[in-house]
Tab-separated table of C-alpha atoms in Angstrom:
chain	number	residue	atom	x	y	z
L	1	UNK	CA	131.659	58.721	111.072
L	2	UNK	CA	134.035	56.297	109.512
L	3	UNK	CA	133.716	52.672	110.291
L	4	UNK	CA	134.084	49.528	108.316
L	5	UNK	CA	130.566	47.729	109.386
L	6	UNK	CA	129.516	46.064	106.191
L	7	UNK	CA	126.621	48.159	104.057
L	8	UNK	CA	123.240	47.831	102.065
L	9	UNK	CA	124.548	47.681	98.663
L	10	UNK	CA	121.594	49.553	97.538
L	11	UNK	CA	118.683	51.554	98.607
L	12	UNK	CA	116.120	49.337	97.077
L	13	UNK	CA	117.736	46.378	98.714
L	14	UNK	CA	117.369	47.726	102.185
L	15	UNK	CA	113.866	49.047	102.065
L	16	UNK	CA	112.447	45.382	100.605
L	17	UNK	CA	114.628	44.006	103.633
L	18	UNK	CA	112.648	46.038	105.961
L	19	UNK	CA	109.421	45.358	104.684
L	20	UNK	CA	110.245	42.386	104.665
L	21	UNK	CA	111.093	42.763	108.443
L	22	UNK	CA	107.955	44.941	109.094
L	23	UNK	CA	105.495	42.030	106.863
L	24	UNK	CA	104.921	39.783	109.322
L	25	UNK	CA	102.553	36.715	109.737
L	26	UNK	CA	100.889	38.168	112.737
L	27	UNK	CA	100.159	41.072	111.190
L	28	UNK	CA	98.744	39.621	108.160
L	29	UNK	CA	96.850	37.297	109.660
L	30	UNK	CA	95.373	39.364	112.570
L	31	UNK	CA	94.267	42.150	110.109
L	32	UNK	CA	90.572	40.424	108.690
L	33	UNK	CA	89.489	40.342	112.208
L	34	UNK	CA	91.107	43.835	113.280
L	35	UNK	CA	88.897	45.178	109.808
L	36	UNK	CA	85.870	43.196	110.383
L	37	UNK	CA	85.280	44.822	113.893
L	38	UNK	CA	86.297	48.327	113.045
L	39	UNK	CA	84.285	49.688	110.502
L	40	UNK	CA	85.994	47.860	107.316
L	41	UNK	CA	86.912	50.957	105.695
L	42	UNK	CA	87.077	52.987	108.558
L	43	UNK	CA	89.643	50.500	109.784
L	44	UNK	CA	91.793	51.190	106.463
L	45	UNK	CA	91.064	55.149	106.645
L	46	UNK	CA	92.280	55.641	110.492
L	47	UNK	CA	94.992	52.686	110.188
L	48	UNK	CA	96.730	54.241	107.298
L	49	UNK	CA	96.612	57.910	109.312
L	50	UNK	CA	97.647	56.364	112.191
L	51	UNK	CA	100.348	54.345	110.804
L	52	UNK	CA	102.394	57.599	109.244
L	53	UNK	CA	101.608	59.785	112.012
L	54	UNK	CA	102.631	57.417	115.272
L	55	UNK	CA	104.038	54.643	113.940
L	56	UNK	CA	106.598	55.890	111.007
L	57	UNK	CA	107.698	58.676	113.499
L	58	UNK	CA	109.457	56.073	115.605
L	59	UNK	CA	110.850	54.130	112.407
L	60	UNK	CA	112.710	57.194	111.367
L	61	UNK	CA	114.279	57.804	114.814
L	62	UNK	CA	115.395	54.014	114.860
L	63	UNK	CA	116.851	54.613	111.888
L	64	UNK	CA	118.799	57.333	113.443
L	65	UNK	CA	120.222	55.740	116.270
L	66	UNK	CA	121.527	52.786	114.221
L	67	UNK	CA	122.736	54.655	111.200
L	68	UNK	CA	124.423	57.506	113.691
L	69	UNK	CA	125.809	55.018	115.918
L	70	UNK	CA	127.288	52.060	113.124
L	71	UNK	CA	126.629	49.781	115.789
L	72	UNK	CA	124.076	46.967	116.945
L	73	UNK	CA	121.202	47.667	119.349
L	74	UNK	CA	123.133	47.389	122.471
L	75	UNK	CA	126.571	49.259	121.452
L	76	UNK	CA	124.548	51.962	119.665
L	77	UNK	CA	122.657	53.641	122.994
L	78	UNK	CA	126.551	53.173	124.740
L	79	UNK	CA	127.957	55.345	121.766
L	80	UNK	CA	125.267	58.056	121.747
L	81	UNK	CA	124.544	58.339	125.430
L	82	UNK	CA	127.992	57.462	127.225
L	83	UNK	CA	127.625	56.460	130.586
L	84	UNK	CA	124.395	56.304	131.174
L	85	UNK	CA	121.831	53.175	131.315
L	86	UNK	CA	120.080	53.450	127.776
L	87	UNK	CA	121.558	50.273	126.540
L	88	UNK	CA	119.438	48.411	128.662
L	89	UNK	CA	116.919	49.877	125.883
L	90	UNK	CA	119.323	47.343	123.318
L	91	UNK	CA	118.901	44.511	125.461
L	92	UNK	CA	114.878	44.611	126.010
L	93	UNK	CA	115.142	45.086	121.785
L	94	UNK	CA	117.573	41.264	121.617
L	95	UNK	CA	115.703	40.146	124.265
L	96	UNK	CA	112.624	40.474	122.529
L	97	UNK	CA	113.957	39.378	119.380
L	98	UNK	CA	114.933	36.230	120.774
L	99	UNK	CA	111.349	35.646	122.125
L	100	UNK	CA	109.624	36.673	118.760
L	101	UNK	CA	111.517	34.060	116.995
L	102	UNK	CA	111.335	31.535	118.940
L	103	UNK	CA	107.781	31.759	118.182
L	104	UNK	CA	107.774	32.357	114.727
L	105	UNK	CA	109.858	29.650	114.235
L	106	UNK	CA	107.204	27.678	115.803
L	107	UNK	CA	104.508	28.755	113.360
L	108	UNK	CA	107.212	28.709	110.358
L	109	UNK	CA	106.882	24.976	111.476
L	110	UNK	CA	103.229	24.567	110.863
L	111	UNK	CA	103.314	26.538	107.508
L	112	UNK	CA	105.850	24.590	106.334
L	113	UNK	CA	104.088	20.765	107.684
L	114	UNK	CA	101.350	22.439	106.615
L	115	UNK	CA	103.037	22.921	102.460
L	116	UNK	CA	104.059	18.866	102.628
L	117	UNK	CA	99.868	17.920	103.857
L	118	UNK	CA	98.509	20.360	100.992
L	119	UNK	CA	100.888	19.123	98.195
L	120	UNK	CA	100.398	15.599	99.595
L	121	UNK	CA	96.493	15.813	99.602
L	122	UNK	CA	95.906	15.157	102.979
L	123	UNK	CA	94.542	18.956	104.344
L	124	UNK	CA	91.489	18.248	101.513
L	125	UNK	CA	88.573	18.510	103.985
L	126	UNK	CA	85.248	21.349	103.762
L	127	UNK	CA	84.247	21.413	106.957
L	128	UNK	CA	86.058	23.505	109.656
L	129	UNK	CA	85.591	21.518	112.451
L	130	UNK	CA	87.295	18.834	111.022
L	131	UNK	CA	89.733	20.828	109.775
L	132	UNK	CA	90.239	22.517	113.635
L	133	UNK	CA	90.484	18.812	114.756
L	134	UNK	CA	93.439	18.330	112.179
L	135	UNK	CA	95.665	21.419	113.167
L	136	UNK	CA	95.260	20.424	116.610
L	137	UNK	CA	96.656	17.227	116.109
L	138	UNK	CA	99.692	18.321	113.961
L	139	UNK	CA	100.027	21.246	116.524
L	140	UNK	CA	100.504	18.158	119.442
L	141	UNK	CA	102.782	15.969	117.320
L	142	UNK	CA	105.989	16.331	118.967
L	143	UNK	CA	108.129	14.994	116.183
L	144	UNK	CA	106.422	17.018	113.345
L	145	UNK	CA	106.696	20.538	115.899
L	146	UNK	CA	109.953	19.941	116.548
L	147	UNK	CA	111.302	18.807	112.813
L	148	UNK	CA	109.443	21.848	111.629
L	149	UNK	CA	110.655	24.659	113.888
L	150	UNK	CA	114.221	23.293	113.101
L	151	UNK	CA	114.128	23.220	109.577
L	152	UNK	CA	112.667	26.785	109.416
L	153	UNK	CA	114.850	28.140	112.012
L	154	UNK	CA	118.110	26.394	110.008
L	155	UNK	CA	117.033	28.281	107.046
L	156	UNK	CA	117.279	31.483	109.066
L	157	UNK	CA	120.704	30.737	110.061
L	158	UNK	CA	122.016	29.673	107.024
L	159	UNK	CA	120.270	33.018	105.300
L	160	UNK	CA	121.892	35.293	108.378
L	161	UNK	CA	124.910	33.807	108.830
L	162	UNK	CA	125.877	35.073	105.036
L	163	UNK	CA	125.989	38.369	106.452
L	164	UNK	CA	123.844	41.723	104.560
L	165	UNK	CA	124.886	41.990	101.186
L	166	UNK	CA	125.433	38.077	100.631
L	167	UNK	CA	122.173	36.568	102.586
L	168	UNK	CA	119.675	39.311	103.954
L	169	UNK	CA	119.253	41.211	101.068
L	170	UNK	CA	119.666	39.273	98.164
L	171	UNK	CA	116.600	37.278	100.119
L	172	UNK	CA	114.740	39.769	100.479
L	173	UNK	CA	114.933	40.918	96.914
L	174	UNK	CA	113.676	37.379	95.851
L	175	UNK	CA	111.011	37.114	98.368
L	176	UNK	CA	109.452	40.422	98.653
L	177	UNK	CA	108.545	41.041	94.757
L	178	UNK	CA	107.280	37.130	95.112
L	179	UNK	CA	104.748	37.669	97.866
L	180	UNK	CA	103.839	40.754	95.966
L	181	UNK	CA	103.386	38.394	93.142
L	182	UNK	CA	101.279	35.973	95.149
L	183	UNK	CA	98.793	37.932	96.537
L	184	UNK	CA	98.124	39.461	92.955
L	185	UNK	CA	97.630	35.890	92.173
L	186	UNK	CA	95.325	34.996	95.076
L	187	UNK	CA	93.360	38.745	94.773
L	188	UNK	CA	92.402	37.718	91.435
L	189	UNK	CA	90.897	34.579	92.048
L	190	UNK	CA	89.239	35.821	94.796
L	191	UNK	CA	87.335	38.531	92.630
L	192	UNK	CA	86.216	35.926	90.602
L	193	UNK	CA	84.529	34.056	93.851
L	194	UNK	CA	80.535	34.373	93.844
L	195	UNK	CA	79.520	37.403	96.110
L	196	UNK	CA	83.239	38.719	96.080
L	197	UNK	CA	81.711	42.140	95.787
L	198	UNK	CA	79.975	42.115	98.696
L	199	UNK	CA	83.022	41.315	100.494
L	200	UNK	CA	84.594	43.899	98.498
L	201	UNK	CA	82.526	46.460	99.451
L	202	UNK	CA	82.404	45.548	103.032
L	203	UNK	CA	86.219	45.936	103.135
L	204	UNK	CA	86.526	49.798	101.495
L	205	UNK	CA	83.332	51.145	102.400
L	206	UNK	CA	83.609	52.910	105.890
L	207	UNK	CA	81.507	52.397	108.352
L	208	UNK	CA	82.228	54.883	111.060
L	209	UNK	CA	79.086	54.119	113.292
L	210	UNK	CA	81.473	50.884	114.162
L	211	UNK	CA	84.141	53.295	115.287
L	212	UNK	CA	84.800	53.845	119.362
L	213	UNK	CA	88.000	54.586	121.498
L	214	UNK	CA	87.466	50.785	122.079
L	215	UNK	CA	88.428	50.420	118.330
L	216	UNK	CA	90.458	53.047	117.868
L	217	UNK	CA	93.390	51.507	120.217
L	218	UNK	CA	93.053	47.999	118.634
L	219	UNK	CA	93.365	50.100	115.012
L	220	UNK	CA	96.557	52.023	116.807
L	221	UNK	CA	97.878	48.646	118.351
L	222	UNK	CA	97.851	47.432	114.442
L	223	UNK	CA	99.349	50.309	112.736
L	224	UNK	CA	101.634	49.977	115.772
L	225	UNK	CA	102.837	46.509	115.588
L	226	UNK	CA	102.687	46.765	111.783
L	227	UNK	CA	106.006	48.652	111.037
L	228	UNK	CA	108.063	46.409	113.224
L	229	UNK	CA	109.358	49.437	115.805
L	230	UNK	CA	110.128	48.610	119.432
L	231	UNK	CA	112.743	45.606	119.478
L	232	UNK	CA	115.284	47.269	117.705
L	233	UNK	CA	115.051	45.535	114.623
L	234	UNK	CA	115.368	48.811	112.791
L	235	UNK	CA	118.128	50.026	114.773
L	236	UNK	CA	120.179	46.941	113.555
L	237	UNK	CA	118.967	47.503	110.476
L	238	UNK	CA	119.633	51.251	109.975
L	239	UNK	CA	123.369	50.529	111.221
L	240	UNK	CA	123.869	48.850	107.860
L	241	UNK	CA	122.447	52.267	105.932
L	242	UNK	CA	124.854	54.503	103.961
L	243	UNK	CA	124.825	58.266	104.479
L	244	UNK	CA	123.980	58.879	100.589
L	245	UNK	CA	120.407	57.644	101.603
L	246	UNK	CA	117.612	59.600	102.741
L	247	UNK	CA	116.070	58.148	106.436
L	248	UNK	CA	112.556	59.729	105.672
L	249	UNK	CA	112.297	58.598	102.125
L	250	UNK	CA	113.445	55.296	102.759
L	251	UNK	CA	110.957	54.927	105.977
L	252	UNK	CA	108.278	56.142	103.966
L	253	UNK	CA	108.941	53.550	101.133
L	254	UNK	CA	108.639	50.544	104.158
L	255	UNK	CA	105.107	52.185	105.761
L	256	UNK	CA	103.859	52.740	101.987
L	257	UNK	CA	104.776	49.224	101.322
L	258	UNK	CA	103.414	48.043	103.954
L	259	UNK	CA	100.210	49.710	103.827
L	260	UNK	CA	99.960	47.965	99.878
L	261	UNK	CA	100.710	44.669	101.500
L	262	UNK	CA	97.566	45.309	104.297
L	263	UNK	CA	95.530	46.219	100.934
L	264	UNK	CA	96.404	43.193	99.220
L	265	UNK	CA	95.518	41.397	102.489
L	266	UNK	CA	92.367	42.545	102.693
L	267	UNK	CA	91.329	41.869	99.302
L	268	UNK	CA	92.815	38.640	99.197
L	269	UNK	CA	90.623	37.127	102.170
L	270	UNK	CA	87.860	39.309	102.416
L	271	UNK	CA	85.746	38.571	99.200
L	272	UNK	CA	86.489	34.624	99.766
L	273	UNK	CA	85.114	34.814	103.145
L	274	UNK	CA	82.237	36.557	102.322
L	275	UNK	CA	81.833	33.975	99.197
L	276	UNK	CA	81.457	30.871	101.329
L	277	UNK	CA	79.749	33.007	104.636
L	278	UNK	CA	82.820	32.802	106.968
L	279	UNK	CA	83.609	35.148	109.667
L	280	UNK	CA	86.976	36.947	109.599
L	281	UNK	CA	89.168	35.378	112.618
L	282	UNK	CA	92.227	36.070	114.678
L	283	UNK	CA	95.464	34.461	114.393
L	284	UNK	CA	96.381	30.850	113.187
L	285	UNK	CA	92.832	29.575	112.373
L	286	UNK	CA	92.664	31.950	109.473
L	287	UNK	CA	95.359	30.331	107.904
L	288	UNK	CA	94.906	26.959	109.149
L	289	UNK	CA	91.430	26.091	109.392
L	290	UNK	CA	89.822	29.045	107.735
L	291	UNK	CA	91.630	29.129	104.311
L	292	UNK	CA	91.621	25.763	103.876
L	293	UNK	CA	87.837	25.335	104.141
L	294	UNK	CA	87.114	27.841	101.546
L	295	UNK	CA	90.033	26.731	99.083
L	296	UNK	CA	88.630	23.514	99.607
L	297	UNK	CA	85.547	24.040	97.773
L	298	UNK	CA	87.098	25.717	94.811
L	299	UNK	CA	88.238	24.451	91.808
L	300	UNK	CA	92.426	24.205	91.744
L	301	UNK	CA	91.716	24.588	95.392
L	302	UNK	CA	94.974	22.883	96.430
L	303	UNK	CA	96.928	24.933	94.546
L	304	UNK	CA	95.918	28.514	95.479
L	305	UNK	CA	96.144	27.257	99.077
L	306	UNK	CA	99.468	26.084	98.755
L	307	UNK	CA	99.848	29.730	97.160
L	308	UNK	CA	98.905	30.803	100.391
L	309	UNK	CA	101.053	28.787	102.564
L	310	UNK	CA	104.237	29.735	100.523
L	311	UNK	CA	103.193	33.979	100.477
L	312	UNK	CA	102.781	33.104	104.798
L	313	UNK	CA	106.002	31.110	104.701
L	314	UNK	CA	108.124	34.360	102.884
L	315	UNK	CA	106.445	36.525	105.445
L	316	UNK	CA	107.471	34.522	108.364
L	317	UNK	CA	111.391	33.982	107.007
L	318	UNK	CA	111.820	37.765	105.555
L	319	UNK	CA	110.470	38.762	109.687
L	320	UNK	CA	112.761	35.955	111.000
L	321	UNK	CA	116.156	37.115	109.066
L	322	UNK	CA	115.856	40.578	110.598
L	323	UNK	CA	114.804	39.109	114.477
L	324	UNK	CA	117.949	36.829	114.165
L	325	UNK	CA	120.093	39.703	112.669
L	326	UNK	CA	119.402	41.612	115.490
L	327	UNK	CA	119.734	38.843	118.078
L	328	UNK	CA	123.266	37.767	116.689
L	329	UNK	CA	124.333	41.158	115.811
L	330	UNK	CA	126.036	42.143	119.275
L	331	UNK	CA	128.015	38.868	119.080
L	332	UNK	CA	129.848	39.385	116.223
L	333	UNK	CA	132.766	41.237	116.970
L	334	UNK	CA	132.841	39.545	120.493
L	335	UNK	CA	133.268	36.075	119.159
L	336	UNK	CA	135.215	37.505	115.861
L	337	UNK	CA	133.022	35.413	113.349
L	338	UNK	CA	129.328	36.393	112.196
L	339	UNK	CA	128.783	32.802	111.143
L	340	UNK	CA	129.783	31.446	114.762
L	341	UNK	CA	127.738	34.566	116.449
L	342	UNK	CA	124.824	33.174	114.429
L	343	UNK	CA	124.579	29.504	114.704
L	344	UNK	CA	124.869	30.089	118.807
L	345	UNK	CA	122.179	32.295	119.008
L	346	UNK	CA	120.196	30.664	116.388
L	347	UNK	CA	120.837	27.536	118.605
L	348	UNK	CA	119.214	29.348	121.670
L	349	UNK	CA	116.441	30.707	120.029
L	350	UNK	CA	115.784	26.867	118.454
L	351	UNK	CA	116.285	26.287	122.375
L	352	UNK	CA	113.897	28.461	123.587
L	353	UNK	CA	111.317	27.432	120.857
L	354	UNK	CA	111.308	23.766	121.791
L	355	UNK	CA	108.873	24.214	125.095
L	356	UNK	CA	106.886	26.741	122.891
L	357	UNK	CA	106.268	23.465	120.153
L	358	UNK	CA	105.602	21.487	122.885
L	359	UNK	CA	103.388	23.940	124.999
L	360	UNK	CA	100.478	22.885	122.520
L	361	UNK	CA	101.180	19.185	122.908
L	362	UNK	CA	102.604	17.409	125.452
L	363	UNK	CA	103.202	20.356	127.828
L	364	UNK	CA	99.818	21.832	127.178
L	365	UNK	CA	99.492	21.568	130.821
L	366	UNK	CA	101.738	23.674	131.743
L	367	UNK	CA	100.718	27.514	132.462
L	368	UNK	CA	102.082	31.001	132.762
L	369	UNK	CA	100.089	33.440	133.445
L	370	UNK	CA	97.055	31.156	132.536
L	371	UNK	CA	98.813	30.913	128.461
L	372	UNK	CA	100.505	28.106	126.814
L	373	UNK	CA	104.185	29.029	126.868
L	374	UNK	CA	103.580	29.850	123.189
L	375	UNK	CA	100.837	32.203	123.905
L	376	UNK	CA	103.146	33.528	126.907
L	377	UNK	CA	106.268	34.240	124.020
L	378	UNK	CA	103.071	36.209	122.010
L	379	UNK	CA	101.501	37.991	124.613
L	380	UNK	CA	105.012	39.621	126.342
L	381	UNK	CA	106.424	39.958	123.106
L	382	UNK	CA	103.687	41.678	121.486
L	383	UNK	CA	101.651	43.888	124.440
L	384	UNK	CA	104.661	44.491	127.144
L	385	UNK	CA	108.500	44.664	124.966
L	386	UNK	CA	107.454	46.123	121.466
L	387	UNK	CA	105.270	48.774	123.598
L	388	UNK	CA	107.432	49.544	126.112
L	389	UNK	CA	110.301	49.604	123.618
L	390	UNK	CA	108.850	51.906	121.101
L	391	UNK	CA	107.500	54.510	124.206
L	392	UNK	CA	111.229	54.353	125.596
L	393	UNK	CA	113.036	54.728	121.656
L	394	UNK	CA	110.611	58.080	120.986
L	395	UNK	CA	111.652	59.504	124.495
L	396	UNK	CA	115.566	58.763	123.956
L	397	UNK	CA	115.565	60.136	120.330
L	398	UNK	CA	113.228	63.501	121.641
L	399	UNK	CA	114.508	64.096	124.515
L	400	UNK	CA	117.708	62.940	124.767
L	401	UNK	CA	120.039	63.152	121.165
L	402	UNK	CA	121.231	65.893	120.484
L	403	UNK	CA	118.832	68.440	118.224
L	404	UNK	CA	121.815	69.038	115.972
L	405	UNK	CA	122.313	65.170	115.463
L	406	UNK	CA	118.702	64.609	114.204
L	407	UNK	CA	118.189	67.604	111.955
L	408	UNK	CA	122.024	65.941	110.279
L	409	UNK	CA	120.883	62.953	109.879
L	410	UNK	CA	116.972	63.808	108.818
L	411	UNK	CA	118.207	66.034	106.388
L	412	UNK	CA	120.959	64.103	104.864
L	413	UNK	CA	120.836	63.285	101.244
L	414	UNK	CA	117.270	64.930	101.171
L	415	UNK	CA	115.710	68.048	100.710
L	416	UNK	CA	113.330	67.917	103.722
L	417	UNK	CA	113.661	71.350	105.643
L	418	UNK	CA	112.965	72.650	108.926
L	419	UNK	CA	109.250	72.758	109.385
L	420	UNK	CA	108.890	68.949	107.755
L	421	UNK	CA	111.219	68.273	110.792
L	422	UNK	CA	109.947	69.813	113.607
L	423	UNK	CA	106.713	68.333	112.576
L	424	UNK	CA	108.603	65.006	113.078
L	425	UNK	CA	110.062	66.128	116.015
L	426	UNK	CA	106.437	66.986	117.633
L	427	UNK	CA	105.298	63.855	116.658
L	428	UNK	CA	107.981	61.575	118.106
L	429	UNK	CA	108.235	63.146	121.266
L	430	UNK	CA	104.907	63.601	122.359
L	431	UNK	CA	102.076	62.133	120.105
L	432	UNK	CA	103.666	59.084	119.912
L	433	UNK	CA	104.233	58.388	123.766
L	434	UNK	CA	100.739	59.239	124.414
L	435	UNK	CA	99.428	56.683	121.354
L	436	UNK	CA	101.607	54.238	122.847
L	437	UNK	CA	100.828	54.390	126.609
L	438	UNK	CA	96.975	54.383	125.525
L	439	UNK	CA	97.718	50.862	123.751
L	440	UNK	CA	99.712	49.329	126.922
L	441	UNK	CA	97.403	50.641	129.209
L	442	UNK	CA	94.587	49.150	127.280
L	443	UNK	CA	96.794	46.004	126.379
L	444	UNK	CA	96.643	45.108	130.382
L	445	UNK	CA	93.553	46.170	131.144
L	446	UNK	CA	93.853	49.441	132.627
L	447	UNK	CA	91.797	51.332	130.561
L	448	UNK	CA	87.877	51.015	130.719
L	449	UNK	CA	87.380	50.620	127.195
């Protein structure tokens, strides 16, 4: 359909823009414990099957709705399915958007308070304990959470407020070769670490006596969150995408990507912690406590941590530029300026992130649903929108577009025919539901496993 919404300018520079999207610091930083409880290479095995038969399913039909449509999350469900309610499916998508980012910003904070200690030489202590005791204080320093989430969230705005072709993806094409080039950097000197083998090994070789439907979901809830479906991120994204471009192609390119990038992960942190005898953890301590400790005790320590922080820091902006786009992208035409659509949302979001800095200082008293208003953002972010999102995006591309619509825009600019389709088809409407239920049941504790 003709419009005159502004474009990717090429097809390279929209698939790094949504890997860039899809790389996040959760999911980088969650995947060493996610591995080290499932098997190692079992893990990697079942989350790279899972990942292209649930989770790139839904990319694609994202990527249909948005490119279809031309529009933003909300507008696009009111141009394909006039009259009806589907564009509160938009609205969970900027909702959620909102609420990631206000989080991220947060931890974009950290990384980058974290970049000033390391190249100052004060984050130079071996012993994790002490090095816990640190990130708890900078975590409850108001004035260093605060300055931090609102220098890293003014870098997002400045970034989005250029638009696509002058901020997003010229980013993107800067930043996503330069983590590659990071983690090449850190995966070396990690091979050369005593006993890097053995973590090595422990990484690739399966172990599928540590596989159970217990692990299984928290594999699927990784492969699930790892492609960044659910908050219409990719929607906004795909409205950008030209016709000449192939949606299956291009989706692949962002899961293989991203399945290289959970590689590189993997052997970037798993033969150091095996080096120094360190187990694999969850979230922020792996990069703040964790890391440290072992770069610590290495020679040019400071610098491959600082490595570290900077690969973390591209991971959390490249995420942030396509939660913001998504956020503002509604706003645009309403308020006839992209650059005034952005700096009010991005002023909200920096809004909303305030009592999320503070939550783990001075209002670490204060408790929703027995969480930190940080952890809160995380947990209904992460286990209720992005699930609930995803289920409700396979069921309106399945059941709802027309069959006619898909097979156009699946098979445009591509040479995919009709039984590579209807395999997609089968997958999005009714393996993918059932994956995703299974995770949100087991997210909230419904399941007895």
């Amino acid at each position: 359909m003709k419009n005159n919404r502004e474009q990717w300018s090429s097809k390279s520079g929209f698939i790094l823009a949504s890997a860039g999207s899809a790389i996040g610091i959760g999911a980088i930083w969650k995947l060493p414990y996610v591995a080290s409880t499932a098997g190692g290479g079992a893990f990697f095995i079942l989350f790279t099957i899972l990942t292209f038969v649930i989770v790139l399913p839904i990319l694609i039909g994202e990527y249909i709705i948005g490119r279809h449509s031309q529009s933003d999350a909300i507008h696009s469900y009111r141009i394909l399915a006039p009259g009806t309610r589907w564009n509160w499916l938009g609205k969970l998508g900027v909702f959620g958007s909102i609420l990631v980012l206000a989080f991220y910003g947060v931890v974009g904070g950290w990384i980058l308070s974290y970049i000033v200690k390391a190249i100052s030489g004060s984050v130079s202590h071996g012993d994790q304990a002490q090095l816990a005791l640190q990130f708890d204080m900078a975590t409850a320093n108001t004035a260093i959470a605060i300055a931090g989430t609102a220098i890293f969230l003014l870098l997002v705005i400045l970034v989005v407020s250029q638009g696509i072709r002058t901020g997003i993806e010229p980013m993107s094409k800067i930043m996503i070769p330069a983590l590659f080039l990071l983690f090449i950097i850190l995966i070396i000197r990690s091979l050369t670490l005593p006993n890097a083998i053995e973590g090595l090994q422990y990484f690739l070789r399966p172990d599928f006596s540590e596989i159970n439907s217990k692990s299984i979901i928290i594999i699927l809830g990784q492969a699930f969150f790892s492609l960044s479906v659910g908050i219409s991120v990719m929607v906004t994204y795909g409205s950008y995408l030209d016709r000449k471009i192939s949606i299956p192609a291009a989706s692949t390119s962002v899961a293989v990507i991203n399945m290289i990038i959970s590689l590189f992960v993997g052997l970037a942190i798993f033969p150091a912690v095996f080096s120094f005898g360190v187990i694999p953890d969850a979230g922020p301590g792996i990069l703040f406590v964790i890391l440290p400790s072992i770069f610590n005790q290495l020679p040019f320590g400071t610098f491959f941590f600082i490595v570290f922080l900077i690969l973390f820091f591209f991971a959390a902006l490249t995420s942030s530029f396509s939660l913001l786009e998504t956020a503002t992208a509604p706003f645009i035409k309403k308020l006839g300026s992209r650059s005034i659509a952005t700096w009010i949302v991005g002023g909200i979001v920096f809004l909303l992130a305030i009592p999320a800095a503070l939550s783990l200082g001075i209002w670490n008293e204060i408790s929703i649903f027995g969480m930190t208003i940080f952890g809160a953002f995380d947990y209904v972010a992460s286990n209720i929108i992005l699930p609930l999102g995803a289920l409700f995006t396979a069921i309106f591309v399945g059941f709802r577009l027309p069959r006619q619509l898909l097979w156009d825009e699946f098979t445009a600019s591509s040479r995919y025919g009709k039984k590579l389709f209807m395999t997609w088809l089968l997958l999005l409407k009714y393996v993918a539901p059932i994956a995703i239920i299974l995770i949100f049941l087991s997210a909230i504790g419904l399941l007895p496993f």
